[in-house]
mmCIF file of C-alpha atoms and ligand atoms in Angstrom:
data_model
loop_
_atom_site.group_PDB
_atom_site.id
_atom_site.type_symbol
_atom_site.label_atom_id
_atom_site.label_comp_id
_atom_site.label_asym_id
_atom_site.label_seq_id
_atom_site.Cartn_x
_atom_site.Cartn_y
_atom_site.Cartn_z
ATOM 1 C CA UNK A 604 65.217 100.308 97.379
ATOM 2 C CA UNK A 605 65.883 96.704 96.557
ATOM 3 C CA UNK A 606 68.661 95.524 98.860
ATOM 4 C CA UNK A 607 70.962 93.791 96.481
ATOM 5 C CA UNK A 608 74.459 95.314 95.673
ATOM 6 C CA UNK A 609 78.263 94.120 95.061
ATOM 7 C CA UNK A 610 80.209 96.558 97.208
ATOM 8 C CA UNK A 611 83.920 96.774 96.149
ATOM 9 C CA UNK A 612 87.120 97.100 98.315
ATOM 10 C CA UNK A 613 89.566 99.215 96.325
ATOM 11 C CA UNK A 614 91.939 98.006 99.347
ATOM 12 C CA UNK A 615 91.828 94.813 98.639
ATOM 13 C CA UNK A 616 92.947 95.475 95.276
ATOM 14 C CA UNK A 617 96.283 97.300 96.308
ATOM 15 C CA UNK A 618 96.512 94.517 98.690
ATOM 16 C CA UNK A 619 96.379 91.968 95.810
ATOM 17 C CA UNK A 620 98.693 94.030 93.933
ATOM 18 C CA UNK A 621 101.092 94.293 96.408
ATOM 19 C CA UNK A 622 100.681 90.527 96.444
ATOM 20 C CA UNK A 623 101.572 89.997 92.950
ATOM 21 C CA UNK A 624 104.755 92.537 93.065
ATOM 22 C CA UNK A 625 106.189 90.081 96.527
ATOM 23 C CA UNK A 626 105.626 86.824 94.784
ATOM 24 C CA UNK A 627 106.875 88.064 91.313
ATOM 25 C CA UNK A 628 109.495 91.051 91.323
ATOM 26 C CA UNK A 629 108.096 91.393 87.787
ATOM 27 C CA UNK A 630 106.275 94.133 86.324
ATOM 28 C CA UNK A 631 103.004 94.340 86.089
ATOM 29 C CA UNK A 632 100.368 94.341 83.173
ATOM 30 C CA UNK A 633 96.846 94.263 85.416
ATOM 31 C CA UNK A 634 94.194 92.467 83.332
ATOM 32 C CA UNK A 635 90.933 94.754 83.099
ATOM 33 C CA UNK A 636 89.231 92.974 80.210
ATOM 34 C CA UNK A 637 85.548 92.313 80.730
ATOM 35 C CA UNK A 638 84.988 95.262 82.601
ATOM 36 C CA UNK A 639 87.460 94.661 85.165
ATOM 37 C CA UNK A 640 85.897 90.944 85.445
ATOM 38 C CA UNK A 641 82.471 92.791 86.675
ATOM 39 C CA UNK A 642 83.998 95.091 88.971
ATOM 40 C CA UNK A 643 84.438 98.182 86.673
ATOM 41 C CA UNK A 644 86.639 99.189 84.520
ATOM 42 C CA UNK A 645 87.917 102.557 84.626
ATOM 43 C CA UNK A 646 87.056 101.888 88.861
ATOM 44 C CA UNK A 647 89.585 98.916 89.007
ATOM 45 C CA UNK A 648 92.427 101.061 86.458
ATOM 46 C CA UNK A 649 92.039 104.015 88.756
ATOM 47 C CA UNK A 650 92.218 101.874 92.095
ATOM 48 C CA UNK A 651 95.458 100.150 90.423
ATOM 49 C CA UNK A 652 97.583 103.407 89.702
ATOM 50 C CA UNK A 653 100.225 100.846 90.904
ATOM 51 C CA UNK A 654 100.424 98.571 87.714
ATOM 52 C CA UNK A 655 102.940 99.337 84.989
ATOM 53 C CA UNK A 656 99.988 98.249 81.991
ATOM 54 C CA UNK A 657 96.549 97.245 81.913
ATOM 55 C CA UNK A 658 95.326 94.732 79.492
ATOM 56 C CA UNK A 659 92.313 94.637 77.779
ATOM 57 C CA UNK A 660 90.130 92.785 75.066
ATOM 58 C CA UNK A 661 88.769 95.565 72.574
ATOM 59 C CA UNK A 662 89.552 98.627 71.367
ATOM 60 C CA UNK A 663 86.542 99.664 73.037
ATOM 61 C CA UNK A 664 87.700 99.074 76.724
ATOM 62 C CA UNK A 665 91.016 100.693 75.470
ATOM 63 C CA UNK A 666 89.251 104.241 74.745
ATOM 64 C CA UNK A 667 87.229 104.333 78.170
ATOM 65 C CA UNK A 668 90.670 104.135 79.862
ATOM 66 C CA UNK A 669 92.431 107.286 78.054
ATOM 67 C CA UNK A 670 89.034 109.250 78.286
ATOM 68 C CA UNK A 671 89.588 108.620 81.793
ATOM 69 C CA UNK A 672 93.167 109.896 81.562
ATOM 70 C CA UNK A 673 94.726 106.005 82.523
ATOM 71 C CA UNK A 674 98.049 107.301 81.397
ATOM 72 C CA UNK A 675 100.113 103.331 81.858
ATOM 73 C CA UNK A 676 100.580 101.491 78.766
ATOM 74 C CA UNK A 677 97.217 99.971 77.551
ATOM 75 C CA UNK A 678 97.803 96.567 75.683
ATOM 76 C CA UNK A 679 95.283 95.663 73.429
ATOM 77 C CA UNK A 680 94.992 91.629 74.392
ATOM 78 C CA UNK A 681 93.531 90.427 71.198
ATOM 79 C CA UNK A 682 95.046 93.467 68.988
ATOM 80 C CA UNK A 683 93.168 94.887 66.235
ATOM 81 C CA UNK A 684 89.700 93.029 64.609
ATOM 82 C CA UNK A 685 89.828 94.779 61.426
ATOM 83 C CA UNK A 686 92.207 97.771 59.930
ATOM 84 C CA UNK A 687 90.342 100.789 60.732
ATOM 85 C CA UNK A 688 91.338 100.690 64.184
ATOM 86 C CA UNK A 689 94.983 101.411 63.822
ATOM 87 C CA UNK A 690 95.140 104.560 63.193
ATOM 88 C CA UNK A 691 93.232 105.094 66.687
ATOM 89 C CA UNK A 692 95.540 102.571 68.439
ATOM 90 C CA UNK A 693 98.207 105.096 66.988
ATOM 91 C CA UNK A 694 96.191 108.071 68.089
ATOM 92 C CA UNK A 695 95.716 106.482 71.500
ATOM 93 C CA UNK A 696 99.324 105.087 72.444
ATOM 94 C CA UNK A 697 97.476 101.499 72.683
ATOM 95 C CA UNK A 698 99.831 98.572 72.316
ATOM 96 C CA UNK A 699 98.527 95.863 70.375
ATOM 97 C CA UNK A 700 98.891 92.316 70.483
ATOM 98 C CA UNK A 701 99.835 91.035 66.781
ATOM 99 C CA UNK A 702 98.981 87.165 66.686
ATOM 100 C CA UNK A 703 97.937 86.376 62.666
ATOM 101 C CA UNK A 704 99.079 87.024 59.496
ATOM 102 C CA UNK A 705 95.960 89.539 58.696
ATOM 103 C CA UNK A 706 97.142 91.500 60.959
ATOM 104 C CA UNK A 707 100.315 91.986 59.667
ATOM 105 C CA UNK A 708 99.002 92.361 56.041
ATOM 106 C CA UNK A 709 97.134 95.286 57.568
ATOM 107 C CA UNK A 710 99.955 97.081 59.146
ATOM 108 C CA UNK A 711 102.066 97.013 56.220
ATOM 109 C CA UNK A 712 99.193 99.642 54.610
ATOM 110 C CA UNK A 713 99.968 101.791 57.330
ATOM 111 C CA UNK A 714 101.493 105.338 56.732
ATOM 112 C CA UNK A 715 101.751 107.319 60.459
ATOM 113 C CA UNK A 716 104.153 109.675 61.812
ATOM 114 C CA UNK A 717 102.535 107.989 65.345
ATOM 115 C CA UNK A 718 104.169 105.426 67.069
ATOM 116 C CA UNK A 719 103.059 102.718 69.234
ATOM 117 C CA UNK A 720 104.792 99.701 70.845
ATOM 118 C CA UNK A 721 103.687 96.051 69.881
ATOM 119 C CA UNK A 722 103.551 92.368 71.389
ATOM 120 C CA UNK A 723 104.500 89.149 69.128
ATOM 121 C CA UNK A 724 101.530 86.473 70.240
ATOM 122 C CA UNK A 725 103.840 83.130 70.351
ATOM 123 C CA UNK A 726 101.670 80.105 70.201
ATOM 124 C CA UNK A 727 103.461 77.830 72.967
ATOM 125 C CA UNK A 728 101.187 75.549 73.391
ATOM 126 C CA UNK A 729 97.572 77.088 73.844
ATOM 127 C CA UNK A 730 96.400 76.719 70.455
ATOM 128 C CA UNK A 731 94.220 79.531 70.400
ATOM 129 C CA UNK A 732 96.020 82.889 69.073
ATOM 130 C CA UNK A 733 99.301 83.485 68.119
ATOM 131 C CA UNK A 734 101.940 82.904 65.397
ATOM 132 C CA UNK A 735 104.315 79.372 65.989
ATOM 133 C CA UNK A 736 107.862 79.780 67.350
ATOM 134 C CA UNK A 737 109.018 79.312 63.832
ATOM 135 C CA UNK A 738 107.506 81.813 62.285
ATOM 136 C CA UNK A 739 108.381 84.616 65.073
ATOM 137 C CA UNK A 740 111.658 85.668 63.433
ATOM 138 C CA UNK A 741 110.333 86.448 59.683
ATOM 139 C CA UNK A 742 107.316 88.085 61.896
ATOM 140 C CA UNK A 743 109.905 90.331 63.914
ATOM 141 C CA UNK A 744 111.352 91.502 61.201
ATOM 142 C CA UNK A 745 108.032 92.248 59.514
ATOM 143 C CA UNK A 746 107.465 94.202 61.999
ATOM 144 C CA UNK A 747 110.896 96.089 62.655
ATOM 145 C CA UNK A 748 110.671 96.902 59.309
ATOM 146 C CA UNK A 749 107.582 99.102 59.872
ATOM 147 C CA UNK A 750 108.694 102.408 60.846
ATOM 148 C CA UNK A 751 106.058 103.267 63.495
ATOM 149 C CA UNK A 752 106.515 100.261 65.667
ATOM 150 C CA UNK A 753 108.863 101.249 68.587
ATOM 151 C CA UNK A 754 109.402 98.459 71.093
ATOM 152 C CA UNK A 755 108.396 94.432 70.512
ATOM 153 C CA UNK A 756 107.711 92.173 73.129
ATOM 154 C CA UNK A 757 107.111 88.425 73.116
ATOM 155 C CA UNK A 758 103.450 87.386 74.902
ATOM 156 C CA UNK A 759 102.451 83.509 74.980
ATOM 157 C CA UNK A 760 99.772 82.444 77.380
ATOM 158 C CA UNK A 761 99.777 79.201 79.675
ATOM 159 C CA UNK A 762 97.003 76.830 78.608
ATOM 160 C CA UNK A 763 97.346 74.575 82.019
ATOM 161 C CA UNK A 764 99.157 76.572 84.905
ATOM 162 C CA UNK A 765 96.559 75.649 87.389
ATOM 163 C CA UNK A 766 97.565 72.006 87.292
ATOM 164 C CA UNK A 767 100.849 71.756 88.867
ATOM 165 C CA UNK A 768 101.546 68.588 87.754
ATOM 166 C CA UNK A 769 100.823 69.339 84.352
ATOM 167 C CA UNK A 770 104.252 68.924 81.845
ATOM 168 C CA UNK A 771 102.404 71.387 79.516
ATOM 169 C CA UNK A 772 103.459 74.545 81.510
ATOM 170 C CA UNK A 773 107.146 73.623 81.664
ATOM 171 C CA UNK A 774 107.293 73.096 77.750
ATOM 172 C CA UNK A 775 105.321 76.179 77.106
ATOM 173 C CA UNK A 776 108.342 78.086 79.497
ATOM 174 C CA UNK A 777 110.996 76.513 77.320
ATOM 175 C CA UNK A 778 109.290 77.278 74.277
ATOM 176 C CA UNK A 779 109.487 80.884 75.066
ATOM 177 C CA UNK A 780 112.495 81.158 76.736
ATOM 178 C CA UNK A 781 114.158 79.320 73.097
ATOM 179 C CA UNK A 782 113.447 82.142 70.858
ATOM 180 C CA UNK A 783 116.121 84.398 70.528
ATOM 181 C CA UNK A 784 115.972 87.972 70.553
ATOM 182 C CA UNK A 785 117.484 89.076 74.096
ATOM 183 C CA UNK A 786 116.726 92.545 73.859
ATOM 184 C CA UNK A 787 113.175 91.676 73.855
ATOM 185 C CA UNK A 788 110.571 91.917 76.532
ATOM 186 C CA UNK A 789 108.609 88.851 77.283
ATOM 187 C CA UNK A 790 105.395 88.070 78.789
ATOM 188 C CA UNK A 791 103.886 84.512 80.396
ATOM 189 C CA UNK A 792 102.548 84.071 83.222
ATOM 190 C CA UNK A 793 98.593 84.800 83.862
ATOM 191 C CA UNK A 794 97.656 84.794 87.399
ATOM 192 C CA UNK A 795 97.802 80.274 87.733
ATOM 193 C CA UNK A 796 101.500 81.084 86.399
ATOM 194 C CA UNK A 797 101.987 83.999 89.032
ATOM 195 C CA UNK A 798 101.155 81.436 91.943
ATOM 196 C CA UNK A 799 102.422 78.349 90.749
ATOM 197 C CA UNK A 800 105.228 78.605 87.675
ATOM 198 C CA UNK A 801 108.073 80.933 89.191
ATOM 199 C CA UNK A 802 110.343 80.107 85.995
ATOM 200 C CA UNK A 803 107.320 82.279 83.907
ATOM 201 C CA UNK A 804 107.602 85.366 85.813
ATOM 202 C CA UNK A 805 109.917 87.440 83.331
ATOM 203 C CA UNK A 806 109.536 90.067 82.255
ATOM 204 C CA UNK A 807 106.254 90.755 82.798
ATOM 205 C CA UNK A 808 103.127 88.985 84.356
ATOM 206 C CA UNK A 809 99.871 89.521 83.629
ATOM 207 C CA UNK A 810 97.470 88.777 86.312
ATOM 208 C CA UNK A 811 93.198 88.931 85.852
ATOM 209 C CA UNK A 812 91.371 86.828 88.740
ATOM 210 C CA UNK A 813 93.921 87.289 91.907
ATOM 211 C CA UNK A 814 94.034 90.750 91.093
ATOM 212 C CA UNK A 815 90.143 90.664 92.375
ATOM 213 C CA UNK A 816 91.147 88.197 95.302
ATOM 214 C CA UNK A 817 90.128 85.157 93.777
ATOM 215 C CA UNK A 818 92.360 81.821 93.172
ATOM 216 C CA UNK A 819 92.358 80.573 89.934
ATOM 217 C CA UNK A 820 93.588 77.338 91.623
ATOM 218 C CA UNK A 821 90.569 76.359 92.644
ATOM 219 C CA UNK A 822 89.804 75.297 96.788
ATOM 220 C CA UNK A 823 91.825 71.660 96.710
ATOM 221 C CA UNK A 824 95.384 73.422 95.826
ATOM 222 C CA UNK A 825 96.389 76.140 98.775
ATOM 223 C CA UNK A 826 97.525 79.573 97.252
ATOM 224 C CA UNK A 827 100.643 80.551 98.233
ATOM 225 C CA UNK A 828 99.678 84.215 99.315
ATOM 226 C CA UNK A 829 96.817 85.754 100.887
ATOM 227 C CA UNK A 830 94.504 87.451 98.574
ATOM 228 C CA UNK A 831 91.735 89.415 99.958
ATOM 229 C CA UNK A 832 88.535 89.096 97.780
ATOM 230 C CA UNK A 833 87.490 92.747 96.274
ATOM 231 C CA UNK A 834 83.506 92.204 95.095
ATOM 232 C CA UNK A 835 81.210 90.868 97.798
ATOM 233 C CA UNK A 836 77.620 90.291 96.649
ATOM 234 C CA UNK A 837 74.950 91.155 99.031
ATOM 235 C CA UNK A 838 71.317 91.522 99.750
ATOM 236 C CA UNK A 839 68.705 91.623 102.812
ATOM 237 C CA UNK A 840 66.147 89.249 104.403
ATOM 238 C CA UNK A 841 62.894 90.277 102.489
ATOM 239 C CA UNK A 842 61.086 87.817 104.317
ATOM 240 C CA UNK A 843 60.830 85.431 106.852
ATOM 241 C CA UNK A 844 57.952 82.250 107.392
ATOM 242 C CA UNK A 845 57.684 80.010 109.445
ATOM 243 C CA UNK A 846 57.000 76.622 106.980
ATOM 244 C CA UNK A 847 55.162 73.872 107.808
ATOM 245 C CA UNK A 848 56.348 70.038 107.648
ATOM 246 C CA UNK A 849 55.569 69.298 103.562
ATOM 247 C CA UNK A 850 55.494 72.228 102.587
ATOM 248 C CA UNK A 851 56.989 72.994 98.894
ATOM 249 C CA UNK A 852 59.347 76.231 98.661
ATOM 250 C CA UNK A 853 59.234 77.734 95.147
ATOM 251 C CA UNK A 854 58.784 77.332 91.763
ATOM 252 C CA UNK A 855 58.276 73.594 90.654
ATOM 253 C CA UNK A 856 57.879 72.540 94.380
ATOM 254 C CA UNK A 857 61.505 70.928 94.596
ATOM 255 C CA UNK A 858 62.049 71.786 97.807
ATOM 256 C CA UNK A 859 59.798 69.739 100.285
ATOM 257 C CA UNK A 860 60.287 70.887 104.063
ATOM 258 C CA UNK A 861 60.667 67.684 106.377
ATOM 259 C CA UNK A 862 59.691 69.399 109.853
ATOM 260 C CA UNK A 863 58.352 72.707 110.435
ATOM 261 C CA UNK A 864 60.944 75.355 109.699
ATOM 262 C CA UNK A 865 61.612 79.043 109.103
ATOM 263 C CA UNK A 866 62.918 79.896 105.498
ATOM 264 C CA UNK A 867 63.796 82.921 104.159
ATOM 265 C CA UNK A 868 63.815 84.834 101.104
ATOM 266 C CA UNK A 869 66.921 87.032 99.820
ATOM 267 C CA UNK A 870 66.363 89.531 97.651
ATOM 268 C CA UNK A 871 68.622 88.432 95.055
ATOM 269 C CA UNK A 872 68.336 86.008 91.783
ATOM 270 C CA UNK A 873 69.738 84.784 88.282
ATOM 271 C CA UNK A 874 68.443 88.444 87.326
ATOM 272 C CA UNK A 875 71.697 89.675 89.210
ATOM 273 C CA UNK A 876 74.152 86.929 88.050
ATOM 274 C CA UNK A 877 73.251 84.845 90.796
ATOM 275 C CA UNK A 878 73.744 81.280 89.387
ATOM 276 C CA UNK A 879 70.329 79.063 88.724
ATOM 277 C CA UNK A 880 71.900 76.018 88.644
ATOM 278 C CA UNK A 881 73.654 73.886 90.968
ATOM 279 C CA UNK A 882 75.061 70.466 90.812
ATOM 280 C CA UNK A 883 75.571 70.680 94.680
ATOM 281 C CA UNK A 884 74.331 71.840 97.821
ATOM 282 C CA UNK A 885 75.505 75.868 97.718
ATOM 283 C CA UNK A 886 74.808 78.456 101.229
ATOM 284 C CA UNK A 887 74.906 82.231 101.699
ATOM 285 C CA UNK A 888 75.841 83.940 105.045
ATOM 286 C CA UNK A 889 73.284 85.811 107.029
ATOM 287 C CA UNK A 890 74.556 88.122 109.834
ATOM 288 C CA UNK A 891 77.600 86.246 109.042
ATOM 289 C CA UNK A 892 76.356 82.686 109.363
ATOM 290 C CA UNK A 893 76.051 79.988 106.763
ATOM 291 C CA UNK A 894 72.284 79.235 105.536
ATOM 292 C CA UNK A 895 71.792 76.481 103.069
ATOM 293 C CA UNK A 896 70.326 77.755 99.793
ATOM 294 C CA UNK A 897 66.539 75.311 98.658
ATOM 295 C CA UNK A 898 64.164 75.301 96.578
ATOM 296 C CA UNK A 899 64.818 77.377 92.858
ATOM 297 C CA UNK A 900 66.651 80.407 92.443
ATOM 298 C CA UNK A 901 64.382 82.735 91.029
ATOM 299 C CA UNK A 902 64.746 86.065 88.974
ATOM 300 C CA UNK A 903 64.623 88.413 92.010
ATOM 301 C CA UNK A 904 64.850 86.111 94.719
ATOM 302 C CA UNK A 905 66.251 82.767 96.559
ATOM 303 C CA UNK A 906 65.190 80.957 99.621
ATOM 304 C CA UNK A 907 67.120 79.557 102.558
ATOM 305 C CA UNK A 908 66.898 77.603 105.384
ATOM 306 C CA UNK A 909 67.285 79.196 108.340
ATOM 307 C CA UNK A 910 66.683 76.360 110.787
ATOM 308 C CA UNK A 911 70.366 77.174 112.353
ATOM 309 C CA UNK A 912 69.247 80.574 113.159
ATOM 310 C CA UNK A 913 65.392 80.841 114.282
ATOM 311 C CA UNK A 914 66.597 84.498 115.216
ATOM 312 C CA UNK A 915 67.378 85.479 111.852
ATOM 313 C CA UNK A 916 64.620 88.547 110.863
ATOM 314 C CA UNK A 917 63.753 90.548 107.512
ATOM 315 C CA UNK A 918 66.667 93.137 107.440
ATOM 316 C CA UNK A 919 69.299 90.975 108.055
ATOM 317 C CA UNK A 920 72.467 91.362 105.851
ATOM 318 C CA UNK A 921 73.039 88.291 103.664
ATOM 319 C CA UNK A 922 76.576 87.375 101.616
ATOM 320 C CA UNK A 923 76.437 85.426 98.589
ATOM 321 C CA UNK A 924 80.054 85.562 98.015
ATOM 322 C CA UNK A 925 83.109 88.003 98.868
ATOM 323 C CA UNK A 926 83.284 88.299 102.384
ATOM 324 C CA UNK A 927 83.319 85.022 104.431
ATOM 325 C CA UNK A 928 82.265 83.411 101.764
ATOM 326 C CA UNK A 929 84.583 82.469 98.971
ATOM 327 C CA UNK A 930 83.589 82.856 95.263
ATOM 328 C CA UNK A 931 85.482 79.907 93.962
ATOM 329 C CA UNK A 932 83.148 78.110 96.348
ATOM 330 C CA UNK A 933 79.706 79.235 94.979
ATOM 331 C CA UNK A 934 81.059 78.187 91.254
ATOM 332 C CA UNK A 935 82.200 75.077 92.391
ATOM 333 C CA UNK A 936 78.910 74.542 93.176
ATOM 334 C CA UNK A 937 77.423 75.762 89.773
ATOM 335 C CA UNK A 938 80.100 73.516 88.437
ATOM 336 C CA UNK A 939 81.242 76.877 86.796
ATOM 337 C CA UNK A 940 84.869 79.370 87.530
ATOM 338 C CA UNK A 941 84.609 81.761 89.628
ATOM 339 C CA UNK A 942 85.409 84.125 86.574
ATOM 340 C CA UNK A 943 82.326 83.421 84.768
ATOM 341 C CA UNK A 944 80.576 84.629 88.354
ATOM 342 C CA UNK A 945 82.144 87.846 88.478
ATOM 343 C CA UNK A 946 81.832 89.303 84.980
ATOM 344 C CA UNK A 947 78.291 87.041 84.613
ATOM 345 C CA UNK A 948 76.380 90.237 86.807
ATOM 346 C CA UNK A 949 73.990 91.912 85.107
ATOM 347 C CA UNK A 950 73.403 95.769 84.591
ATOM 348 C CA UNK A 951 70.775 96.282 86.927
ATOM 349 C CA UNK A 952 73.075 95.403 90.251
ATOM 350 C CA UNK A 953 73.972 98.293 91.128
ATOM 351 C CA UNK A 954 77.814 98.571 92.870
ATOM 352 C CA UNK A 955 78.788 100.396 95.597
ATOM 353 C CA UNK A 956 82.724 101.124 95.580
ATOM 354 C CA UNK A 957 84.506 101.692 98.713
ATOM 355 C CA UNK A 958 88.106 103.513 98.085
HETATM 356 C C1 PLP B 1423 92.578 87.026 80.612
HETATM 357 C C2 PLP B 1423 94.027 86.958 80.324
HETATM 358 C C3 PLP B 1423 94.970 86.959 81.356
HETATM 359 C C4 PLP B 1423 94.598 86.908 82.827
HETATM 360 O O1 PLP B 1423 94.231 85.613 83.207
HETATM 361 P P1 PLP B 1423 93.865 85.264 84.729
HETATM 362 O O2 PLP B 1423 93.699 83.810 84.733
HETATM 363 O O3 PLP B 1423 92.611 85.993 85.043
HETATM 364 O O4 PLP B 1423 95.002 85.741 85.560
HETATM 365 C C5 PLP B 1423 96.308 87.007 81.003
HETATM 366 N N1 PLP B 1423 96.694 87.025 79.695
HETATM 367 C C6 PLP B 1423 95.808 87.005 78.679
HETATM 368 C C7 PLP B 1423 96.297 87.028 77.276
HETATM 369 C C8 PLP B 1423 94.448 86.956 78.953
HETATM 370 O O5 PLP B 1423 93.573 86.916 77.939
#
């Protein structure tokens, strides 16, 4: 069987969890969108049983969680694409997001004896979804006046919360915590806001990439807890050469060996979500140690230099990230985020989940 796999640590997501609760007190809506950011969606919901919601990006991911009897409030991040899915958010007990006009036009044609609860999308500052502080009272009461919406929240989203200094976050808080409404629920902080912007913790916090054990903050700014990553990505050894001095490794020769040297090839490539392209020097770990990465990545495979480790034989265990060997490294790297990584693997890696 071809050695490559991501095994995931369903610990290390209660861990992470537990992480979020300490730094927060808030509850907790655990983003699962994009199938759990490639670790699995209904595996990541049923690992969490400890988060209050889940949050997701279709209707789509929304179903797979009831079938799988997720029983927590499902919020629908994006709400509704067209009209024909409210009667199953209804159906379902999904809580959409309501962020444009269209949407409301839709819900007014609504006639249910269901119920669901809703979120207001309040465009602080992101300029992406939502409706402008301004308009959120006339949109309140649009919806109040519907008789199947229950509870109403208040969700913005923080456009810069990984950059500290940044005055964007602290306007974005205040433009929140203006509106009125005091009975309301209200919703800011992503996982950057979780870490960094205590003043957008209430009421709830929504957190995607720490969740999985990964800072959003990049490897410059320290995280202030201990997250322990949940996907590692691994393969085996496939093969080991000894090279000879000017020798090319790979596709398009790039790689031009100065001395004689063994290289090896992992079984592992862009097929998998590996990245292809690097815009500096990138290593994996095998048996634990770091081996520089040359020559192309291929579809199936990669090479590496194992000059620091002559004993290094076919078999051995290699790490591409997780484990050792942190992901926001490997997309720095790509000059990518580590997000695009995780939910970038393809369908034939197989994972292996550990409870
Ligand atoms: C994806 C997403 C999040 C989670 O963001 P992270 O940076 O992964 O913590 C939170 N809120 C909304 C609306 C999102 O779309």
């Amino acid at each position: 069987m071809r050695p490559a796999y991501a095994s995931l640590d369903a610990r290390a997501l209660r861990h992470n969890l537990a992480q979020v609760r300490e730094l927060t007190g808030a509850r907790v809506m655990a983003i699962v969108k994009a199938n759990g950011y490639g670790h699995g969606l209904v595996w990541v919901a049923k690992a969490l049983t400890g988060a209050d919601a889940f949050g997701v990006a279709s209707l789509e991911e929304g179903l797979e969680l009831r079938a799988a009897g997720i029983q927590q409030e499902i919020c629908l991040l994006e709400g509704f694409f067209e009209a024909a899915e409210i009667p199953i958010i209804l159906r379902e007990r999904l809580t959409p997001v309501i962020h444009d006009h269209h949407q409301l036009e839709a819900l007014r044609h609504v006639r249910s004896d269901r119920r669901c609860d809703a979120w207001i999308k309040v465009d602080t500052g992101m300029h992406r979804l939502g409706f402008d502080p301004a308009e959120v009272p006339a949109v309140a009461a649009d919806l109040a006046a519907l008789r199947f919406v229950d509870r109403l929240g208040l969700l913005s989203h923080l456009a810069c919360a990984e950059d500290f200094a940044s005055p964007v976050t602290i306007l974005q808080i205040e433009a929140l915590g203006r509106l009125p409404f005091p009975g309301l629920r209200r919703s800011l902080a992503n996982s950057a806001g979780v870490m960094g912007w205590p003043a957008a913790h209430a009421d709830w916090v929504r957190p995607g990439l720490m969740l999985y054990g990964v800072s959003p903050l990049g490897r410059t700014v320290p995280a202030p807890t201990v997250l322990k990553p949940v996907m590692t990505l691994r393969s085996r050894l496939i093969s080991v050469r000894r090279r000879k001095e000017g020798d090319a490794i790979g596709y398009g020769g790039d790689y031009r060996c100065r001395e004689n040297m063994p290289v090896g090839v992992v079984g592992v490539g862009y097929g998998d979500g590996y990245p292809r392209e690097f815009r500096s020097a990138v290593s994996v770990l095998v048996q634990g140690r770091r081996a520089p990465v040359i020559g192309r990545v291929s579809m199936d495979m990669l090479t590496v230099d194992l000059r620091d480790m002559p004993q290094a034989q076919v078999g051995d265990e290699v790490i591409l990230w997780g484990e050792g060997l942190p992901v926001e490294e490997v997309a720095e790297a790509a000059g990518t985020i580590p997000y695009r990584l995780l939910c970038g693997l393809t369908q034939r890696l197989p994972r292996r989940e550990c409870p």
